[in-house]
Coordinates of C-alpha atoms in Angstrom, one line a residue:
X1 CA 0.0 0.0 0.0
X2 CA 1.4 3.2 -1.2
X3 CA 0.4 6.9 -0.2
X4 CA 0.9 9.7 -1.7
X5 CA 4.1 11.3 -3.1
X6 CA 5.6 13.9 -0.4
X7 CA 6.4 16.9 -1.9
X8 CA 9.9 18.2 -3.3
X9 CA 11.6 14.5 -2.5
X10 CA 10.2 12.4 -5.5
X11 CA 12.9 14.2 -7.6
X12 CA 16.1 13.6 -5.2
X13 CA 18.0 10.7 -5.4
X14 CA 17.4 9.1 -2.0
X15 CA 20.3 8.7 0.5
X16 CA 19.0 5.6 1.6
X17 CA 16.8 3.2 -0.5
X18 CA 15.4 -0.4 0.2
X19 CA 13.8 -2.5 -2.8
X20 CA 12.6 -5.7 -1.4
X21 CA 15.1 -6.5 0.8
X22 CA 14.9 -9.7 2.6
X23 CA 17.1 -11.9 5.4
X24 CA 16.6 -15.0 6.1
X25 CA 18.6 -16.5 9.4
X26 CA 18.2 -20.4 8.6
X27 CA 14.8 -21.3 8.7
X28 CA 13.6 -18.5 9.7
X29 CA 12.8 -15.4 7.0
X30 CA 13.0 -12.5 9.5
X31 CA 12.5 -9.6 6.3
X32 CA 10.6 -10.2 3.2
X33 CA 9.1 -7.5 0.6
X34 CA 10.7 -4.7 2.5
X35 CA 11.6 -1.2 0.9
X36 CA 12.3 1.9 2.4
X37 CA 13.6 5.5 1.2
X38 CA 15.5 8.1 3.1
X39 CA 15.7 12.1 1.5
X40 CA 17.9 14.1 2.9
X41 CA 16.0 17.0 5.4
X42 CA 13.4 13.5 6.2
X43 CA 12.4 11.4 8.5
X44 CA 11.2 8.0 7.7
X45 CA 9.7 5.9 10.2
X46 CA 9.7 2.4 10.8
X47 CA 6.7 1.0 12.7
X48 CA 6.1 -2.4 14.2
X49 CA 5.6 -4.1 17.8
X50 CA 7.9 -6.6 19.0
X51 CA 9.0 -9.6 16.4
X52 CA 8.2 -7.0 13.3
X53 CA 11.6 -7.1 11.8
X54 CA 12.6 -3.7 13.0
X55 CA 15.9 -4.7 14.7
X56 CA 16.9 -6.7 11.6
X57 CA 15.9 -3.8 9.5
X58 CA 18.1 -1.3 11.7
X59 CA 21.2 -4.5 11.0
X60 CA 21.2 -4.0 7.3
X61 CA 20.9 -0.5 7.4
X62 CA 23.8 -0.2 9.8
X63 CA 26.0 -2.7 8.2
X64 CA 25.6 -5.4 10.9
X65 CA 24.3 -7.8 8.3
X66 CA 23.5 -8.1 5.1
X67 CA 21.1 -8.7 3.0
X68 CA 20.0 -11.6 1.2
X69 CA 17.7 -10.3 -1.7
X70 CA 16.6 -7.3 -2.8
X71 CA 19.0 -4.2 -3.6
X72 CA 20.6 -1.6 -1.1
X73 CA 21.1 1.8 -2.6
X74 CA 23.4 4.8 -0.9
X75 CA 22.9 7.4 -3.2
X76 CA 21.7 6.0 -6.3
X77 CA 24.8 3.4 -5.9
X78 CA 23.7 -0.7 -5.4
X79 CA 26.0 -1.5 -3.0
X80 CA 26.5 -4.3 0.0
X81 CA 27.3 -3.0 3.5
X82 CA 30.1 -4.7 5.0
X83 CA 30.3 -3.5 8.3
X84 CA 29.2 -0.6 10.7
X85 CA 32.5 1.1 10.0
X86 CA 31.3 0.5 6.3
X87 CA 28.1 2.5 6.8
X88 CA 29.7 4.9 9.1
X89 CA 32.6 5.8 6.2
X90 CA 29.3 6.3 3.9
X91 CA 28.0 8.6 5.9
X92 CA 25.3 6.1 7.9
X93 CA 25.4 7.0 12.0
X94 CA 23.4 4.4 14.0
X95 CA 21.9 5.2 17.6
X96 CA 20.8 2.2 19.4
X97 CA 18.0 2.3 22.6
X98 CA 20.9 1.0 25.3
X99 CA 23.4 3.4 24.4
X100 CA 27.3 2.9 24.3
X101 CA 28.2 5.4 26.8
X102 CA 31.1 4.9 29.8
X103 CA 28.7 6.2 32.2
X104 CA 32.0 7.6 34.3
X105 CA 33.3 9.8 31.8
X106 CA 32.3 13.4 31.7
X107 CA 30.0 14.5 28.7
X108 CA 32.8 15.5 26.3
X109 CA 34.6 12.3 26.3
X110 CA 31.7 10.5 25.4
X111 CA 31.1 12.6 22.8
X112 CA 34.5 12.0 21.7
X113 CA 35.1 8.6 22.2
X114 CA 37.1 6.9 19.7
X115 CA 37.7 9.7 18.1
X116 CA 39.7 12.0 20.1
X117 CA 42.1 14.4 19.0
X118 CA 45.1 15.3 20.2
X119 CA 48.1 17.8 20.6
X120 CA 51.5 17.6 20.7
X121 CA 54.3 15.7 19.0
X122 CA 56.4 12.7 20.6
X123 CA 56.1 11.8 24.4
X124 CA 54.6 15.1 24.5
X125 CA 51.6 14.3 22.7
X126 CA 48.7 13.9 25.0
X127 CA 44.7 15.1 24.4
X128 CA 43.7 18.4 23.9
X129 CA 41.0 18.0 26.1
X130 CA 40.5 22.3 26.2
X131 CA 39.6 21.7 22.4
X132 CA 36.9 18.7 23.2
X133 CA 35.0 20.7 25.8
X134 CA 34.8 23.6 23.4
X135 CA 33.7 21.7 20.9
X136 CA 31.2 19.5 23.0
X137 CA 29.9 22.6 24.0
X138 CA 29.7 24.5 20.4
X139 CA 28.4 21.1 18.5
X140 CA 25.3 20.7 21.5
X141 CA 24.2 24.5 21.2
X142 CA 24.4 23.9 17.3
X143 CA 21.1 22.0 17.9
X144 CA 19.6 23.7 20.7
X145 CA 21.2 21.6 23.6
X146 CA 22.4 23.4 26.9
X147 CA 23.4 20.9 29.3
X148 CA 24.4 22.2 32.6
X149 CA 28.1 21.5 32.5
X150 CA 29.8 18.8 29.8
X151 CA 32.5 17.6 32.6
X152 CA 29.6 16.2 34.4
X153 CA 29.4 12.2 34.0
X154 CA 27.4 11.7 31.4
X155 CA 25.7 8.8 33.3
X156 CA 23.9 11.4 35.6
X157 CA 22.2 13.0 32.5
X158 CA 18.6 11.9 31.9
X159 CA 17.6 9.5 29.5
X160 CA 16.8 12.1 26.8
X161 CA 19.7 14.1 27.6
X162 CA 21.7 10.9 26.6
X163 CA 20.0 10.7 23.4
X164 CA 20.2 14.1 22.6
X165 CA 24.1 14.0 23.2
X166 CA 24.2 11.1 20.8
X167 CA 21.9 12.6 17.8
X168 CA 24.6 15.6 18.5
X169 CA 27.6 13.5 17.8
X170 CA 26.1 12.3 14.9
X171 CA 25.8 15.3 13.6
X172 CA 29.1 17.3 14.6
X173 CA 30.9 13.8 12.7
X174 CA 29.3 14.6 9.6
X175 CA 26.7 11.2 9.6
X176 CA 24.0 11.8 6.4
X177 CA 21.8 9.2 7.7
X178 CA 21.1 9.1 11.5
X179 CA 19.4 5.8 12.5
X180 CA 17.4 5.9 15.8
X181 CA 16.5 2.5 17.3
X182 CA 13.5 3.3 19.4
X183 CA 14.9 6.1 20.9
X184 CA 11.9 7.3 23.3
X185 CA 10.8 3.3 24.1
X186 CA 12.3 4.5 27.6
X187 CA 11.1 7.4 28.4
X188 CA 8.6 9.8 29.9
X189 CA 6.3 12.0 28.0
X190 CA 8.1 15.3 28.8
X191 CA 11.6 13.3 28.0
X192 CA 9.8 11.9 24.7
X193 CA 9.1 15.8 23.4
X194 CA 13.0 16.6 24.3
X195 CA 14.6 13.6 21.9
X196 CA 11.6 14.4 19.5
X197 CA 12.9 18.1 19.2
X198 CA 16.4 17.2 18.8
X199 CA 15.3 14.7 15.8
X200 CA 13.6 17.5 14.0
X201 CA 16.6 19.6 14.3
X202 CA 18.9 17.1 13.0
X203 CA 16.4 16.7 9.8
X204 CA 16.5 20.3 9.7
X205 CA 20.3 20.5 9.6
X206 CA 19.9 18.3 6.5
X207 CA 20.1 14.9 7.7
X208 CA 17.8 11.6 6.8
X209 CA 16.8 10.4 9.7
X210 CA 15.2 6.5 10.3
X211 CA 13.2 6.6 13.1
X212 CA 12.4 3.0 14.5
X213 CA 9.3 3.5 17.3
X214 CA 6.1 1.2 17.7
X215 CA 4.5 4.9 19.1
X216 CA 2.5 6.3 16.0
X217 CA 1.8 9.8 18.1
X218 CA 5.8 10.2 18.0
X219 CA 6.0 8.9 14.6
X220 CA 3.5 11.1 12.8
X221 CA 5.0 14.4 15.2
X222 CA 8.0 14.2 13.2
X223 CA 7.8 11.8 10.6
X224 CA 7.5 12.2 6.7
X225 CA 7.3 8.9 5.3
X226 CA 6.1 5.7 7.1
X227 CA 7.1 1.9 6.9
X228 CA 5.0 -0.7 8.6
X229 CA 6.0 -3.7 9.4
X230 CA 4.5 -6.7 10.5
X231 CA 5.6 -10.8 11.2
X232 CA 9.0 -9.3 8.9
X233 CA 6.7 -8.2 5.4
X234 CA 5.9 -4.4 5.3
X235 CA 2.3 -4.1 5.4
X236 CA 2.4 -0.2 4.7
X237 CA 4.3 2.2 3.0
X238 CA 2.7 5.8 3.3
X239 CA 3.7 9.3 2.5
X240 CA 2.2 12.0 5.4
X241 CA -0.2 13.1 2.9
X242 CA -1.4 9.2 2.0
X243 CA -2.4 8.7 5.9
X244 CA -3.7 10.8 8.3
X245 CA -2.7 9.6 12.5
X246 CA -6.1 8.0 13.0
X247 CA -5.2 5.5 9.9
X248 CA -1.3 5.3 11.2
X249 CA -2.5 4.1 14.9
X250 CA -5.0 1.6 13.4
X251 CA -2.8 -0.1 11.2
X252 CA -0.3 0.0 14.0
X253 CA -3.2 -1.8 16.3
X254 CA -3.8 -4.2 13.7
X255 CA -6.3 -3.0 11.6
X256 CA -8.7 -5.4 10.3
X257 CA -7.3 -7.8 13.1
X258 CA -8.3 -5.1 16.0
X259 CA -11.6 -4.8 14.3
X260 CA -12.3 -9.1 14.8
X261 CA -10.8 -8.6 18.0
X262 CA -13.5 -5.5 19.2
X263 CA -16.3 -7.8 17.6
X264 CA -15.2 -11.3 19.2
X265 CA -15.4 -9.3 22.6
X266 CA -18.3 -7.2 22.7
X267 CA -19.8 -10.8 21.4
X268 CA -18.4 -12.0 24.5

C-alpha cells in the first residue's frame, strides 16, 4: 500500500533506499518484501511491535548484516554493507535504545570517544581535552542543547539528555543518515518531546533520519514517510499526505485484526 508522493523529494535521489530487501537466518525469513527511502532533510519511520523485523531492519541499514535479496542503494549506488564502520565511512550513524556510553566519563569524552584528538608531538603528545570541551559545547548548542556542565558524567544525565548528546555526535561527525532505534521506548512524555525536538533539528540540519518507534503519536510528530512492518513483510508504506494519524494508529493496532478482536469481545 502506497500513499501519496511527499512533496519536493520524488525528484532527489534518496540517500538511503530499500527494494525488497529480505534476510533469512536459517529457517527462519525475518524480512521479506521490505523497501524503504531516506531524503535528505526526512524522517522515515519504521513502525512495528515486537517480532516486526525492525531490529533486523536497523542490522542491514547499519551494516551489521547483510542482505540476502533485494537491492541496497546509498545514493543512487547498489552497494553491500560490509560493516558498521562500512556505513559509518558512507555517511550512515546508528543510535541504538541501550546506548554505548562509559557512564563515568564526563560529557565531552563521550562525545568523543574513539575519536579523540590530540596535541603535541612525541612523548609530549597527550589530548587536547580544552579543544573537546569547546567543541562539545559549540556542536550541543548547534542544535539547541544546553546541558548544565559537559565535565559532568554523562551517566547522571537523563535518558533524553543521553540521546540528545548522541543525535549531536552524529551530527558534529558529519553522519547523512542518523538511525534511531527506538529512541523514546524508555522514556517519559516530557523526556519523549525533548529527543523528538532534537530529531527535527537534525532533519533540519539536513540529515535523513530512520526513526524506528512502535509509538505512531511520535511517529507522525515528526515523521514524513512511514514503513509498517508486521511478522518481517511491510504491510504499509505511506507518505504523510497518504495517511492521516487516526489511519497510522489503526494499522499499527492491527487494523482489520483489532476490528475481529473488538467484535469477538463485545460478542463476548
Amino acid at each position: 500500500m502506497t500513499g501519496g508522493t511527499a512533496a519536493g523529494t520524488a525528484e532527489r535521489t534518496a540517500l538511503v533506499e530499500l527494494t525488497d530487501v529480505a534476510k533469512q537466518y536459517g529457517n527462519v525469513r525475518a524480512l521479506e518484501g521490505v523497501s524503504l527511502e531516506v531524503h535528505a532533510g526526512g524522517v522515515t519511520c519504521v513502525l512495528g511491535d515486537n517480532g516486526a523485523g525492525k531490529s533486523t531492519l536497523i542490522k542491514i541499514i547499519a551494516g551489521l548484516h547483510g542482505h540476502d535479496a533485494g537491492t541496497l542503494r546509498i545514493e543512487g549506488e547498489e552497494t553491500r554493507l560490509t560493516s558498521p564502520r562500512d556505513a559509518l565511512d558512507r555517511g550512515i550513524a546508528t543510535v541504538y535504545q541501550d546506548l554505548a556510553v562509559v557512564p563515568l566519563m564526563p560529557v565531552w569524552r563521550n562525545f568523543f570517544l574513539g575519536s579523540e584528538p590530540r596535541r603535541g608531538a612525541g612523548p609530549f603528545r597527550r589530548l587536547d581535552t580544552g579543544l573537546m570541551r569547546r567543541t562539545t559545547r559549540e556542536a550541543l548548542l548547534r542544535l539547541g542543547i544546553d546541558l548544565r556542565d559537559v565535565d559532568q558524567p554523562i551517566g547522571t544525565l537523563s535518558g533524553g539528555e543521553r540521546q540528545c548528546v548522541a543525535i549531536a555526535r552524529a551530527v558534529h561527525f558529519g553522519a547523512k543518515v542518523l538511525v534511531l532505534d527506538e529512541p523514546t521506548a524508555a522514556l517519559g512524555v516530557k523526556q519523549s518531546g525533548v529527543v523528538l525536538k532534537y530529531v527535527a533539528a537534525a532533519r533540519d540540519e539536513g540529515l535523513g533520519v530512520v526513526l524506528i518507534t512502535h509509538n505512531p503519536h511520535h511517529a507522525y510528530l515528526v515523521g514524513d514517510r512511514f514503513v509498517l512492518l508486521r511478522r518481517g513483510t511491510m504491510v504499509g508504506n505511506y507518505t504523510r499526505d497518504g495517511i492521516t494519524l487516526d489511519e497510522l494508529t489503526q494499522q499499527m493496532a492491527g487494523g482489520s485484526d483489532l476490528d475481529a478482536l473488538v467484535h469477538e469481545l463485545r460478542r463476548s
